[in-house]
Every structure is written in C-alpha cells, then in structure tokens.
Coordinates of C-alpha atoms and ligand atoms in Angstrom, one line a residue:
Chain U
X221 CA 4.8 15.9 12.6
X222 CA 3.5 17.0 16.1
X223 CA 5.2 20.0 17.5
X224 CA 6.1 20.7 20.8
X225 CA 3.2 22.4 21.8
X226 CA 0.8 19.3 20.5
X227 CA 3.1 17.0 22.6
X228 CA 2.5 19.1 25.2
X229 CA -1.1 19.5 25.1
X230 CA -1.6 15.9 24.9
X231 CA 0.2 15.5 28.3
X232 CA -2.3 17.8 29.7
X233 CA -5.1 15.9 28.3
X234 CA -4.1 12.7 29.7
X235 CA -4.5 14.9 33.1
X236 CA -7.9 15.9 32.6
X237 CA -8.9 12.1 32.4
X238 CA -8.0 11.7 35.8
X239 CA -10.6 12.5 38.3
X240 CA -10.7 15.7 40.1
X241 CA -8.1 17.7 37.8
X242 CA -9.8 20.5 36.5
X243 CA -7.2 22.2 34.5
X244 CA -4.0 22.2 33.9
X245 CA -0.7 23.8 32.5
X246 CA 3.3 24.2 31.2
X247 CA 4.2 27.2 32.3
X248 CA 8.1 28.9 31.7
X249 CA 10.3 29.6 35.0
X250 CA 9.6 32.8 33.9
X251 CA 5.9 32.9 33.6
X252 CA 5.1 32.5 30.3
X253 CA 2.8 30.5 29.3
X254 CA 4.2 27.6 27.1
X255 CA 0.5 25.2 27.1
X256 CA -2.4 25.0 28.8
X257 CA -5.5 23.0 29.2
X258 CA -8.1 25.1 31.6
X259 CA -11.5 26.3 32.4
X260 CA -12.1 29.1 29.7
X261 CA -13.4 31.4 32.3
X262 CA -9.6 30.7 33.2
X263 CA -7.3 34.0 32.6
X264 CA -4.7 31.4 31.9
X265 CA -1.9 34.0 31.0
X266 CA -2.0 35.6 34.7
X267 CA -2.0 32.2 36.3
X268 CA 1.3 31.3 34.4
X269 CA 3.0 34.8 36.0
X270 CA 1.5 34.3 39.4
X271 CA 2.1 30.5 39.5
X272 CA 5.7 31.1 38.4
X273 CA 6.4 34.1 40.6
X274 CA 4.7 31.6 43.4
X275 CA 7.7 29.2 42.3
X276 CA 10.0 31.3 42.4
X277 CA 9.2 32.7 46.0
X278 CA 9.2 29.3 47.5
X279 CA 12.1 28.5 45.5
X280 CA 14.2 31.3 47.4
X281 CA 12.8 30.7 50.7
X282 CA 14.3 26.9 50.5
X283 CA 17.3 28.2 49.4
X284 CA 17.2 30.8 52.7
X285 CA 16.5 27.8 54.8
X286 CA 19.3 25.7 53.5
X287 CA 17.3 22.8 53.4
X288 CA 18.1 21.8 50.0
X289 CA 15.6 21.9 46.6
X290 CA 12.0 22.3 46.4
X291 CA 9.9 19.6 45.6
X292 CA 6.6 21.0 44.9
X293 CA 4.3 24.0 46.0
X294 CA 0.6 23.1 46.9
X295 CA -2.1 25.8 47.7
X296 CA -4.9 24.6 49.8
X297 CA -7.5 27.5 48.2
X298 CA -11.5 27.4 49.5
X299 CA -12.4 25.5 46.4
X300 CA -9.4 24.5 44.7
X301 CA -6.0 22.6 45.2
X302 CA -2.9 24.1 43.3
X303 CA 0.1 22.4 42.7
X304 CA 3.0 23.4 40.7
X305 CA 5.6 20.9 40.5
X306 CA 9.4 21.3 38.3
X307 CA 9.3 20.2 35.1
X308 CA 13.4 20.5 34.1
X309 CA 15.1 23.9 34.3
X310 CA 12.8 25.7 32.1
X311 CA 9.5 25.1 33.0
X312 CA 7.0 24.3 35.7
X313 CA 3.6 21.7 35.7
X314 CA 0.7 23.2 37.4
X315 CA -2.4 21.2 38.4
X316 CA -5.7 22.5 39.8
X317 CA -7.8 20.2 41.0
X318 CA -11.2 20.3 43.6
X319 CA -10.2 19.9 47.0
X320 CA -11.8 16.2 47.7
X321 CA -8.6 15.3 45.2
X322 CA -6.6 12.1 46.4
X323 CA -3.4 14.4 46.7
X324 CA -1.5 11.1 47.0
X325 CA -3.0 9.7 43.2
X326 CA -2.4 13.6 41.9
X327 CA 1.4 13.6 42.9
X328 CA 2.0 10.3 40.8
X329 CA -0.3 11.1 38.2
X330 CA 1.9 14.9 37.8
X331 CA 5.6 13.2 38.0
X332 CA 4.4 10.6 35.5
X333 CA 3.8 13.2 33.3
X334 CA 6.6 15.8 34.2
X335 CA 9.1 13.4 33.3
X336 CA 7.6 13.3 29.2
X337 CA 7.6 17.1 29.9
X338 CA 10.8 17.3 30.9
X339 CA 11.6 15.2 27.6
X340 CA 9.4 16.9 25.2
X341 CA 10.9 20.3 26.2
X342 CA 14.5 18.9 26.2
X343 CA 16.2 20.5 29.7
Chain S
X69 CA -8.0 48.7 1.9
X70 CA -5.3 48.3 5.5
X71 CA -5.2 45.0 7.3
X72 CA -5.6 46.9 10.7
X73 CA -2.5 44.6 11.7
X74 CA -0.2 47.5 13.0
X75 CA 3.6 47.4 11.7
X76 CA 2.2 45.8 8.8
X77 CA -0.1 48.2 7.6
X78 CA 2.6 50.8 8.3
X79 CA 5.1 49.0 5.9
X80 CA 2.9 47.7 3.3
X81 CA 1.3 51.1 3.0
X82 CA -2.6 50.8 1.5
X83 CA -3.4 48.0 -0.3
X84 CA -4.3 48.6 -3.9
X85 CA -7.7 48.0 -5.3
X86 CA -8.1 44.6 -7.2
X87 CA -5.3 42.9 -6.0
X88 CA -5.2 39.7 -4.6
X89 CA -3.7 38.8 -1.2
X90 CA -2.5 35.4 -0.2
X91 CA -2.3 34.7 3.5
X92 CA -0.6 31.4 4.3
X93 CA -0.1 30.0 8.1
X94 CA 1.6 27.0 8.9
X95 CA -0.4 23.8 10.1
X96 CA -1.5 24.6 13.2
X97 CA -2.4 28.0 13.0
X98 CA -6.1 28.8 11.7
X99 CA -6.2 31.3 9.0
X100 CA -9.5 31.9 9.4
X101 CA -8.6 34.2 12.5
X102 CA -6.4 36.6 10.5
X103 CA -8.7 36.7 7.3
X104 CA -11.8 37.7 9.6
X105 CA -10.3 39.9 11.4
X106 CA -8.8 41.8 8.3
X107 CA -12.3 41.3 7.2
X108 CA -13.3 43.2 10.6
X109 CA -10.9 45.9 9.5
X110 CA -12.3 46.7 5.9
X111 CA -16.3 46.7 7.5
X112 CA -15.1 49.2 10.0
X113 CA -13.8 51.0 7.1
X114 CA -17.1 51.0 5.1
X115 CA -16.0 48.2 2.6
X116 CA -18.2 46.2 1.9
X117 CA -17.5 42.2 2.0
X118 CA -18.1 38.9 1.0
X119 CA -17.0 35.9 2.7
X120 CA -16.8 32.4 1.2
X121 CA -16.0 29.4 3.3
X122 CA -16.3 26.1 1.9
X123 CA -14.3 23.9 5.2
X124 CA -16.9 24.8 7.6
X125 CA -20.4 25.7 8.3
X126 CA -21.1 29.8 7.9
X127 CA -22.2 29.2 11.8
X128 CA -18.3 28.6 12.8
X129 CA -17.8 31.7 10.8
X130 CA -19.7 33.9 12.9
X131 CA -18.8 32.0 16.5
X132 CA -14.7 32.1 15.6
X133 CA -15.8 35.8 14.9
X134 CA -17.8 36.4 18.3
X135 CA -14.5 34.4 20.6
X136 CA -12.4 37.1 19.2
X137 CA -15.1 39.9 20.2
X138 CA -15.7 40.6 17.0
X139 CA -19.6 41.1 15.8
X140 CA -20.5 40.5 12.1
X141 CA -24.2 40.4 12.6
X142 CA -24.9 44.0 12.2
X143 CA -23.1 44.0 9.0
X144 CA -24.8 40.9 7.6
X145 CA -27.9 42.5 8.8
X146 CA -27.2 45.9 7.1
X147 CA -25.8 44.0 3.6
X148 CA -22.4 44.6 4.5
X149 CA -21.6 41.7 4.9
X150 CA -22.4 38.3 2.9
X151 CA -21.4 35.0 4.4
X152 CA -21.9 32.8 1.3
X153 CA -22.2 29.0 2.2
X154 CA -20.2 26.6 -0.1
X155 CA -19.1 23.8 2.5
X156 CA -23.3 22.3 3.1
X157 CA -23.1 21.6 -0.8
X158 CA -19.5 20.2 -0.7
X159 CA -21.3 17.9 2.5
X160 CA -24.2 17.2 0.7
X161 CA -26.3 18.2 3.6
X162 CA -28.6 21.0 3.8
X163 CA -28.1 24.5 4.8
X164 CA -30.5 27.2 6.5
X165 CA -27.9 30.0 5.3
X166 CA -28.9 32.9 2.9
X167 CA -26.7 32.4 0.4
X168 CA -25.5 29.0 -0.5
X169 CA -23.3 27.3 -3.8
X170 CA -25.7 24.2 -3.8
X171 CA -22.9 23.0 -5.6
X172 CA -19.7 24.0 -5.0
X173 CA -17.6 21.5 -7.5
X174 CA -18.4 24.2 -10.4
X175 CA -16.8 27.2 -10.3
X176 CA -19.3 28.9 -12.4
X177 CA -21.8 28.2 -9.5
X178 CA -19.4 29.8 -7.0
X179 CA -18.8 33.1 -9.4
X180 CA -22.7 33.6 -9.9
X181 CA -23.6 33.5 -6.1
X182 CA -20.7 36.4 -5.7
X183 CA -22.1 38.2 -8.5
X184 CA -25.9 38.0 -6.8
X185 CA -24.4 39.5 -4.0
X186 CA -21.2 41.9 -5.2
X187 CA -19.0 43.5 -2.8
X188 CA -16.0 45.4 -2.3
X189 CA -13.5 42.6 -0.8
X190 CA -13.7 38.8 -1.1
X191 CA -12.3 36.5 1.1
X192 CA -12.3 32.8 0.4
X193 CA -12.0 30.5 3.3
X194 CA -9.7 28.7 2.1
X195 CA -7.9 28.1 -0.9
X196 CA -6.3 25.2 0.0
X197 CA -9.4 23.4 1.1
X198 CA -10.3 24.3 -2.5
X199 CA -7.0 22.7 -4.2
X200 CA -8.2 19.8 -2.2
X201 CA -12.0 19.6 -3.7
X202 CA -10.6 20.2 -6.9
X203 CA -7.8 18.0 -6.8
X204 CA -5.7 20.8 -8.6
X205 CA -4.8 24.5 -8.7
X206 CA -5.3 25.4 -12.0
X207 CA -8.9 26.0 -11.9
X208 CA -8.6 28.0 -8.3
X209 CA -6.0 30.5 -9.8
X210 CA -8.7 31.1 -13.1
X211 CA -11.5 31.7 -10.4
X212 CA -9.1 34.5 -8.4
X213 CA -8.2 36.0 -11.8
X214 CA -12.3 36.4 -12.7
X215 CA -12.9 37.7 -9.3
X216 CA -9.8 40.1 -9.1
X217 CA -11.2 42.3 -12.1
X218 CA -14.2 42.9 -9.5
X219 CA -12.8 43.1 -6.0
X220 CA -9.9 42.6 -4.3
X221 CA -8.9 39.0 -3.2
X222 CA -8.1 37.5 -0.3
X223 CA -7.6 33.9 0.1
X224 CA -6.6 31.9 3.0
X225 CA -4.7 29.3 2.6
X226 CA -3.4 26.4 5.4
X227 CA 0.1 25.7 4.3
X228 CA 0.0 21.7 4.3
X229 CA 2.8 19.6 2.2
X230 CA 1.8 20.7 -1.0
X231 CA 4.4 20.2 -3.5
X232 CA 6.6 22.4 -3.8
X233 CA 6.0 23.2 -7.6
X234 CA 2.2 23.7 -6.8
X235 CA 3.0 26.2 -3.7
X236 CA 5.2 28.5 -6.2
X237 CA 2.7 28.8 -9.3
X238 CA 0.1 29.9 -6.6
X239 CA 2.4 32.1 -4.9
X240 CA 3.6 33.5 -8.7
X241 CA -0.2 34.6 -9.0
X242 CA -1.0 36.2 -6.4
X243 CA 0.2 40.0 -6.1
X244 CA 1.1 40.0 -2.3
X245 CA 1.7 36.7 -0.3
X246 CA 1.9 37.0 3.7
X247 CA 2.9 34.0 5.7
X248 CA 1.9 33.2 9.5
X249 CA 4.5 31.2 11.0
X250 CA 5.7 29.9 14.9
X251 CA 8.9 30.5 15.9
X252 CA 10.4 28.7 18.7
X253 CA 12.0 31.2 21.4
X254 CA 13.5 30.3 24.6
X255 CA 10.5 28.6 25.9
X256 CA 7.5 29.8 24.3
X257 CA 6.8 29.4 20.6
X258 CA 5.4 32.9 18.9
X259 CA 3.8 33.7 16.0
X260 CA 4.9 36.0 13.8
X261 CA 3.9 37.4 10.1
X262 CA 6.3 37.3 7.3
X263 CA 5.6 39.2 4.0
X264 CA 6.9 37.4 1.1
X265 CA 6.1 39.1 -1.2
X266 CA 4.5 42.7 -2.3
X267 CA 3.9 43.7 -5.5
X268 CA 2.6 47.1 -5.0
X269 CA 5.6 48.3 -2.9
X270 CA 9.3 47.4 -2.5
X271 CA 10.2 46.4 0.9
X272 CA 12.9 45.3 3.2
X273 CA 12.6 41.6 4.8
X274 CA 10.6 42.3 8.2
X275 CA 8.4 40.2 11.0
X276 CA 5.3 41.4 12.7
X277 CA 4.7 39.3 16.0
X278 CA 1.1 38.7 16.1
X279 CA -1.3 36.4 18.6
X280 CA -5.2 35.8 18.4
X281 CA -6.4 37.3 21.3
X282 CA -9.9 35.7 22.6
X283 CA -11.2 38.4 22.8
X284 CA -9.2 41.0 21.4
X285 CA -9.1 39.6 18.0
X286 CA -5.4 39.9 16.3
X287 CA -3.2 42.0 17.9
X288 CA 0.4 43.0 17.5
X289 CA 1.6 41.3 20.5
X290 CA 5.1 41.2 22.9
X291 CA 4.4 38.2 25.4
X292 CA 6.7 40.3 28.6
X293 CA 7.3 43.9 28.8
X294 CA 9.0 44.6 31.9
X295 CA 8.5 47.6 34.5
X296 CA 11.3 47.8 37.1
X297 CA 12.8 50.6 39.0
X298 CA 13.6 51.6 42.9
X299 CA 11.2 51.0 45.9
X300 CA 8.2 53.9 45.5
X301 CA 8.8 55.1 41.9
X302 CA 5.7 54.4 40.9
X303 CA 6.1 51.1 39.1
X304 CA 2.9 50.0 40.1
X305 CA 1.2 53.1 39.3
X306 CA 2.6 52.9 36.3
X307 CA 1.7 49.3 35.7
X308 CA -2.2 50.7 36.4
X309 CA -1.8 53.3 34.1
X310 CA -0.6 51.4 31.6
X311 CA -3.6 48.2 31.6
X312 CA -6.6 48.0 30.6
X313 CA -6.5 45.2 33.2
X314 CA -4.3 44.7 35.8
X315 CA -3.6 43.2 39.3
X316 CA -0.8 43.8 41.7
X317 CA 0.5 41.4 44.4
X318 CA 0.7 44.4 47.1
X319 CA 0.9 43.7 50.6
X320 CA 1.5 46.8 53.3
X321 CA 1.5 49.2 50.4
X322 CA 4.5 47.3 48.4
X323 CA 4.7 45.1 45.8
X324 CA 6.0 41.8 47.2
X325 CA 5.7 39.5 44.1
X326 CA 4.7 41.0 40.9
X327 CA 2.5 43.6 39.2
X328 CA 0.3 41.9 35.8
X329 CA -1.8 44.1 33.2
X330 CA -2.6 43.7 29.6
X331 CA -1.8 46.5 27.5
X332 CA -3.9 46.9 24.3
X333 CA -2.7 50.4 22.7
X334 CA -2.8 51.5 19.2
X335 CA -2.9 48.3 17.9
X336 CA -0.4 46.9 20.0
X337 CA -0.9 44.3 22.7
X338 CA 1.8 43.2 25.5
X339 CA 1.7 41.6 29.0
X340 CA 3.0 43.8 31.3
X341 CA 5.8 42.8 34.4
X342 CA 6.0 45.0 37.0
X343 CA 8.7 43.7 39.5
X344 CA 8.9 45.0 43.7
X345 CA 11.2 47.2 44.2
X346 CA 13.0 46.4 47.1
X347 CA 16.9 44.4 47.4
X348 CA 15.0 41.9 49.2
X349 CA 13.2 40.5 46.3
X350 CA 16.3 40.7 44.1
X351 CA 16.0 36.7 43.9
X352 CA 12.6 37.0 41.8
X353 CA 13.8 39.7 39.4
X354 CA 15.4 37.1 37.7
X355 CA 12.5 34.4 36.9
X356 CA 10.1 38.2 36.4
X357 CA 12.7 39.6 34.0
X358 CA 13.5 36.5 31.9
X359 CA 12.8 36.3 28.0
X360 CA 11.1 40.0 27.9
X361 CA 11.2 41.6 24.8
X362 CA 11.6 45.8 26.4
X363 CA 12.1 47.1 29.9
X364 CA 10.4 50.6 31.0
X365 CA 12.3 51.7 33.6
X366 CA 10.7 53.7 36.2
X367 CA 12.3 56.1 38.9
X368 CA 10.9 58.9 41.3
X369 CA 12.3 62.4 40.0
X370 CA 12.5 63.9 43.2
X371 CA 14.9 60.8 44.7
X372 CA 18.1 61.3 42.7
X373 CA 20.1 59.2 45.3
X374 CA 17.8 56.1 43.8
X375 CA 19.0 56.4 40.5
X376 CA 22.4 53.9 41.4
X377 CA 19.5 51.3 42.4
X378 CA 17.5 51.8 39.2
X379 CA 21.0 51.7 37.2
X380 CA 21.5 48.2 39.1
X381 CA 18.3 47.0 38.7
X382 CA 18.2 47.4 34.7
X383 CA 21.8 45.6 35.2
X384 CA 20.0 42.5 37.0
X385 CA 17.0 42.6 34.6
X386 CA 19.5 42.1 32.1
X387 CA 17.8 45.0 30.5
X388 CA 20.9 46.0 28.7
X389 CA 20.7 44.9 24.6
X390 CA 16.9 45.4 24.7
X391 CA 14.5 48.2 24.2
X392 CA 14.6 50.6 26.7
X393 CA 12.3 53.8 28.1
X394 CA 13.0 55.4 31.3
X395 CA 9.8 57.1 32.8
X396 CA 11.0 60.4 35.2
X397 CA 8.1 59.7 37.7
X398 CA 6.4 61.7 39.8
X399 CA 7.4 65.6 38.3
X400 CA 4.3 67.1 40.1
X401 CA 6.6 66.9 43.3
X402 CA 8.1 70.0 43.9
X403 CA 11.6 69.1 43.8
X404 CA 11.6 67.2 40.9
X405 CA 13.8 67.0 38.5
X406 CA 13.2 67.7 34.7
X407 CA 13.7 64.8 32.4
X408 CA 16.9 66.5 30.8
X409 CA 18.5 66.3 34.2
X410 CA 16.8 62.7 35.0
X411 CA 18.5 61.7 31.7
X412 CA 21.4 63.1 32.3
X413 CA 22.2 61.9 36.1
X414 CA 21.3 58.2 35.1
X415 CA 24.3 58.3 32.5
X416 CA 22.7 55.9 30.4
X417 CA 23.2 56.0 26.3
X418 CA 22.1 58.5 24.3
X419 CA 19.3 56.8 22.2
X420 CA 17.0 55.6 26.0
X421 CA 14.4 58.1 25.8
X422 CA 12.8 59.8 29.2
X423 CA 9.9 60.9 29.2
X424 CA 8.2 63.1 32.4
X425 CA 5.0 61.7 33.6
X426 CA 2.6 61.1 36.5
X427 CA 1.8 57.7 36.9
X428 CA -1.3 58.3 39.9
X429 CA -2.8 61.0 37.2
X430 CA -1.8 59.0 33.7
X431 CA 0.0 62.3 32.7
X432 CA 2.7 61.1 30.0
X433 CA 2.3 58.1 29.5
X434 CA 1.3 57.9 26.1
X435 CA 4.3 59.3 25.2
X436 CA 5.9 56.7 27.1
X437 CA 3.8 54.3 25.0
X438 CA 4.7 55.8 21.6
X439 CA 8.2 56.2 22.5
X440 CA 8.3 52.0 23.2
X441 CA 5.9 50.5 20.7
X442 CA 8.4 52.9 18.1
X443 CA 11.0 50.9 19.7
X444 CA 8.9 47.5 19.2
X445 CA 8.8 48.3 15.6
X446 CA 12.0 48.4 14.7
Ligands
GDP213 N1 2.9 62.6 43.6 C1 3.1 61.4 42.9 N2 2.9 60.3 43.6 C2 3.0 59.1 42.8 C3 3.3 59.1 41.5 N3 3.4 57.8 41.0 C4 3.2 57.0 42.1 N4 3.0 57.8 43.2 C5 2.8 57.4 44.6 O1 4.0 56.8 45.1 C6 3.7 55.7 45.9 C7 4.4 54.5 45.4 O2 3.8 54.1 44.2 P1 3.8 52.6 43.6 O3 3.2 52.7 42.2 O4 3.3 51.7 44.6 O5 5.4 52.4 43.5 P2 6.3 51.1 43.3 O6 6.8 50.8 44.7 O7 7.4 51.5 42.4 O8 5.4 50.1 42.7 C8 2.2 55.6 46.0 O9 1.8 56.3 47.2 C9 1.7 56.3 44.8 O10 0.4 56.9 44.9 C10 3.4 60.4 40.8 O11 3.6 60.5 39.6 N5 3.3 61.5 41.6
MG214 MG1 4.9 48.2 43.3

C-alpha cells in the first residue's frame, strides 16, 4: 500500500514533467514540511517555514482588507517564480518555477493537482 | 558498544559484547541509514567493523555514508573498516571490491570471507534481503548464531509482509530487536524508534523520535521548537545562539515574520521558531506556533512590566500542556532581575525552569539546552 507521503510525492512528480517547474512542495499551514520534490542544493525545510509564514502574512493582510480569501501568493524573484497556492486547511502547494514560466499553464497545472492534494491529505 | 542514538543509548545502557541486534524499519524507511550510522558510532569508538551488504553494490554503501556526512574511507583505509561485497555474486556480475563472497548462496562462503577479515561488530545489510535469497530463515538465524560467538551482530532488516510466524522466530533469536516506524501526527508523518525488546536490561515501553539528516547523519530530532516572548527580549538573539544555522526575517531591527535555525546539540537535533514579538503580528503566532513539540520562552529581566505579554503570548502559542523553559534574558543589565524573582513574578508552575542567560554573549544557554532536551526525553 502507498502512504500518504508516496501519494504525495507522486503529485509532485507529475509537476516536474511540466516545463519550467523546477521544484516543488506540500508544506503544513504551519511550516512543516509534509513532501517535497526540489533542487538538493534546496534547504527545503526553511522554504516550508518561510513559504508558510509568507502564507500566512498575506493571508492576514486579505483579511485586514476585507476583501474576502486569498487565492494564491506569487513572488516574482530575479530568477525564480514562487507560487504557493491552498491546498485544504492544513496545507499549502508551493511551485518554483524559471521566470519565462507560462504563469497561465502553471496555475491549472497547480489546481489540478491541489485538488488530489486536498484528497490525499483528507481536509 | 552505544548506538550514539541519544535517549536510546541512555536507556538501553551499553550494549553487551556478542549479542545480536535486530533493527527493523517499516517499508519505506532504509535501514541502511541507522545501521551505518551506528556503525559510525562504534568506529569513532575504536571498534573495529565489518559490513556485509548483499542488496547493493559496496559503492552505495560508501555514497549513503558520504550524504549523511559521514566518511568511511579513512577507516577502510586504516583496516577498520571492511565493506565485504556479497550482492556482485548474488548479480552474477563482477566486482572491483576488496573483499567479495563470489558466491553468496553458501553460507559457509559468507562465514570464511568474515573470518579473513575479523572484526569487533558485524553488520549485515540486510537480513531480510537474505530470507529472500534463501527462500527461508532457518539458515540466516544458524549464520547469526556462528557469528555471535565472535562479534556482536547487527542485522538490518526491511520489515515487508513476512508472515507473521517467520517475523516472531527471528525476533525470538535475536537478543535485542529495535523497530523504526512513521507515525502520522497532525500533518507531518515522524519517525520514531521503538525498542521491542532488550535482553540485557529490563525497560519500560519508550519512543525515540529520530530523522536522517543529509548531512547530519541520525539525529534525535523535534521537527518545531518554538522561541516566543515580548518585543526586545532577545528571541532572536537567542534563536542565533542557539543554531548552528540560522536566518532571521528582520526588518528595522525587528523581527517581522519569523526567526529559523537548526539546532544540533548533544545528540539532539530540532528546528527552531522564533516568532516577532510585537501585538501586531499576533495573527502569525498561530500558523508559527502550530504542532511544536516545546516552547522556550524568552523575556528581558530588566522589563518586569513585559512579563503580562510574555504570560499572553505562551497563552496564544498554546504553549500550555507542552514542554516549557523560560530564559531570564539579558541579566548583564544592571537592573536585572535574578532568575528566582523572574520565576517568581511570571507565576507560572513550579516544574518551568528559568534559567539566567545572555543571549548577544551565549552565556546560559547550555543550561537552557540541557534543561529542554531533559524535558524532550521524558
Ligand atoms: N545587554 C543585552 N542585550 C541583549 C541581550 N539579548 C539581546 N540583546 C539585545 O536586545 C535587542 C533585541 O534583541 P533581539 O534578539 O532582536 O530581540 P527580539 O525582539 O526578542 O527578537 C538587541 O539589540 C540585542 O542585541 C542580552 O542578553 N543582554
Ligand atoms: Mg526578533
């Protein structure tokens, strides 16, 4: 039987077939890192805490602005897009991929795959 | 012999001298990790080892070794340290390797490569690959009874349906059997280390958390430790002093999102949290504080008028029910308190220890350390 974090892992691989995604990870709400499919040189436990901390941040700022739930958070960085998008109440999906990305193609590719996410983890 | 896997080793007390030691993980989880890095352990303790791995080439040996920062070849190179080949026979292809079982389907074969080289620990990687060659257990349980009068044994052994009668008569002859299994927590899945059974010792039922660290090797490990306390206490500082590596999300001398360092002390290895300080960032606390494992709680001595903060932050941490150390920051200021009066002003139970330090000049916080990870053991 696969566990959780196979099924996981094998979401993230299916990410790393599509062009331009260089990495990718589940990451808990509350930064811990639940699976991940990066760069080695990647220090992929400090990502989780700063991606989920980023979350978090933007998270309160909608709720400050009253303008209803956040979708997704993208970071346009010199050589890198970041995106983290919700994955149920628990966890987060967060894509980095090089900036000549079709961010279009990457948003449908990531809710395709949060929603088996969002299954696999179960909230 | 010790496994150098902290908790453990201080519960299990030295292992005896021809003993063998089975270490089971669950599918999933690579033995291979734990059994060289015990193997690490002994070398560092002047054993000398053998090492017989008959489900991979010796080169995959060495390179899961050198990912966990481990490095064998100075022991090979000083005959410390034989890495005997018996997966290139099993293959039928050919090997470069020193010492090789051309044929590994006879167990006498295997026994007289060992006795060429001798040593004062064996490790065979793996048993079960071993049940598999043979196609049974009863000849695997004669060869760790020859090689038990010799050396002390331990095999390594991947936990895959076997049945269930074949699982106990290995189990029933071995002297000591540790399992390696995950555990599902709130969102993460650990690993932790169960003793089943020890022969030499009687014990009470305990778990070690553990994680393969690349590098590192295996570590006793807690996946969040949180630092929190009032604006300017010296969270941060303490957070620095605490790491062996460590950023801070800092702008205009504040932390505005989070402090992260990895702790590796004594054995022990944690990520560290260290939240702002500040009302403002209240809403954060929550996702920072979630699912950790012990809070250190850190507030300025000289600022008694904080302490209601720091009280409410452990509150919104939910830091209450978990292990807790306060740190009385900052006693080189003059009008500091001592940590009897820190302790006392705070109100908070008996058993929270608080220690005095200074976090910019790392004064106390080992203390700090050894007053936690003894909380971590319990
Ligand atoms: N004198 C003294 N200053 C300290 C000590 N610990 C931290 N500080 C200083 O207090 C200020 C706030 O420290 P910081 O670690 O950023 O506190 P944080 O806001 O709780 O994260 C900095 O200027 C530190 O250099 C200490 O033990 N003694
Ligand atoms: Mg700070």
């Amino acid at each position: 039987m696969e566990t959780k974090s196979e099924k996981l892992l094998s979401e993230l691989k299916k990410l790393a077939n599509v062009g331009n995604i260089e990495g990718s990870a589940v990451v808990a709400r509350n930064g811990l890192m639940i699976a991940s499919d990066l760069p080695r040189d990647v220090d992929e436990r400090r990502l989780g805490a700063m991606s989920a901390t980023m979350m978090g941040a933007v998270e309160t700022a909608a709720i400050t602005l009253n303008k209803g739930t956040i979708k997704r958070v993208t970071a346009e960085i010199e050589k890198a897009i970041l995106v983290a998008m919700g994955a149920g109440k628990k966890a987060i999906l967060v894509v980095s991929a090089s900036p000549n990305a079709n961010l279009g193609m990457l948003m449908v590719e990531m809710e395709e795959r949060v929603k088996n996410i969002r299954e696999i983890i179960g909230v | 012999m010790r496994t150098g896997i902290r908790i453990l080793d201080d519960k299990i007390g030295e292992i005896p001298d021809n003993v063998a030691v089975l270490l089971s993980t669950s599918p999933g989880i690579d033995p291979a990790s734990f059994g060289i890095n015990i193997m690490d352990t002994a070398l560092k303790n002047n054993s000398k080892c053998v090492y017989i791995v008959n489900n991979k080439p010796a080169s995959a040996v060495r390179r899961e070794a050198s990912t966990m920062g481990l490095d064998l070849s100075r022991y090979e190179s000083n005959n410390l340290l034989y890495i005997i080949d018996a997966f290139s026979g099993y293959m039928g292809i050919h090997s470069d390797e020193k010492h090789v079982v051309e044929n590994p389907f006879e167990t006498k074969n295997i026994l007289d490569e060992v006795k060429k080289v001798q040593g004062d620990i064996i490790f065979i990687d793996s048993a079960s690959s071993y049940i598999d060659m043979k196609e049974e257990v009863e000849e695997l349980l004669r060869m760790i009874e020859t090689l038990k009068k010799k050396m002390t044994v331990v095999a390594l052994f991947s936990a895959w349906e076997y049945e269930k009668e074949i699982v106990k008569s290995i189990k029933n002859n071995f002297d000591a059997v540790l399992n390696i299994k995950p555990v599902e927590e709130v969102t993460i899945v650990r690993q932790f280390l169960f003793p089943e059974k020890i022969g030499w010792k009687k014990i009470k039922p305990f778990a070690v958390p553990v994680k393969v660290l690349k590098p590192g090797g295996v570590k006793v490990y807690f996946p969040k430790i949180l630092v929190t306390g009032p604006y300017n206490a010296g969270k941060s500082s303490i957070v620095k002093s605490l790491s062996n590596k460590v950023v801070s999300v800092d702008r205009m001398g504040t932390t505005v999102a989070l402090d992260h360092g990895y702790m590796d002390y004594k054995g022990f290895a944690a990520d560290i949290y260290g939240t702002p300080g500040q009302e403002d960032f209240d809403p954060i606390l929550q996702y920072l504080a979630d699912e950790a494992v012990a809070v250190i709680l850190v507030v300025d001595s000289a600022k008694p008028e904080t302490f209601i903060r720091a009280k409410d932050m452990l509150s919104k941490t939910k830091a209450y029910g978990l292990p807790i150390v306060v740190a009385a920051n900052k006693q080189d200021m003059g009008n500091a308190l001592s940590a009897e009066d820190v302790k006392r002003k705070l109100g908070l139970p008996g058993d929270v220890p608080v220690c005095p330090t200074v976090a910019t000049e790392k004064k106390g916080v080992e203390l700090l350390l050894d007053e936690l990870t003894e909380r971590l053991m319990r």
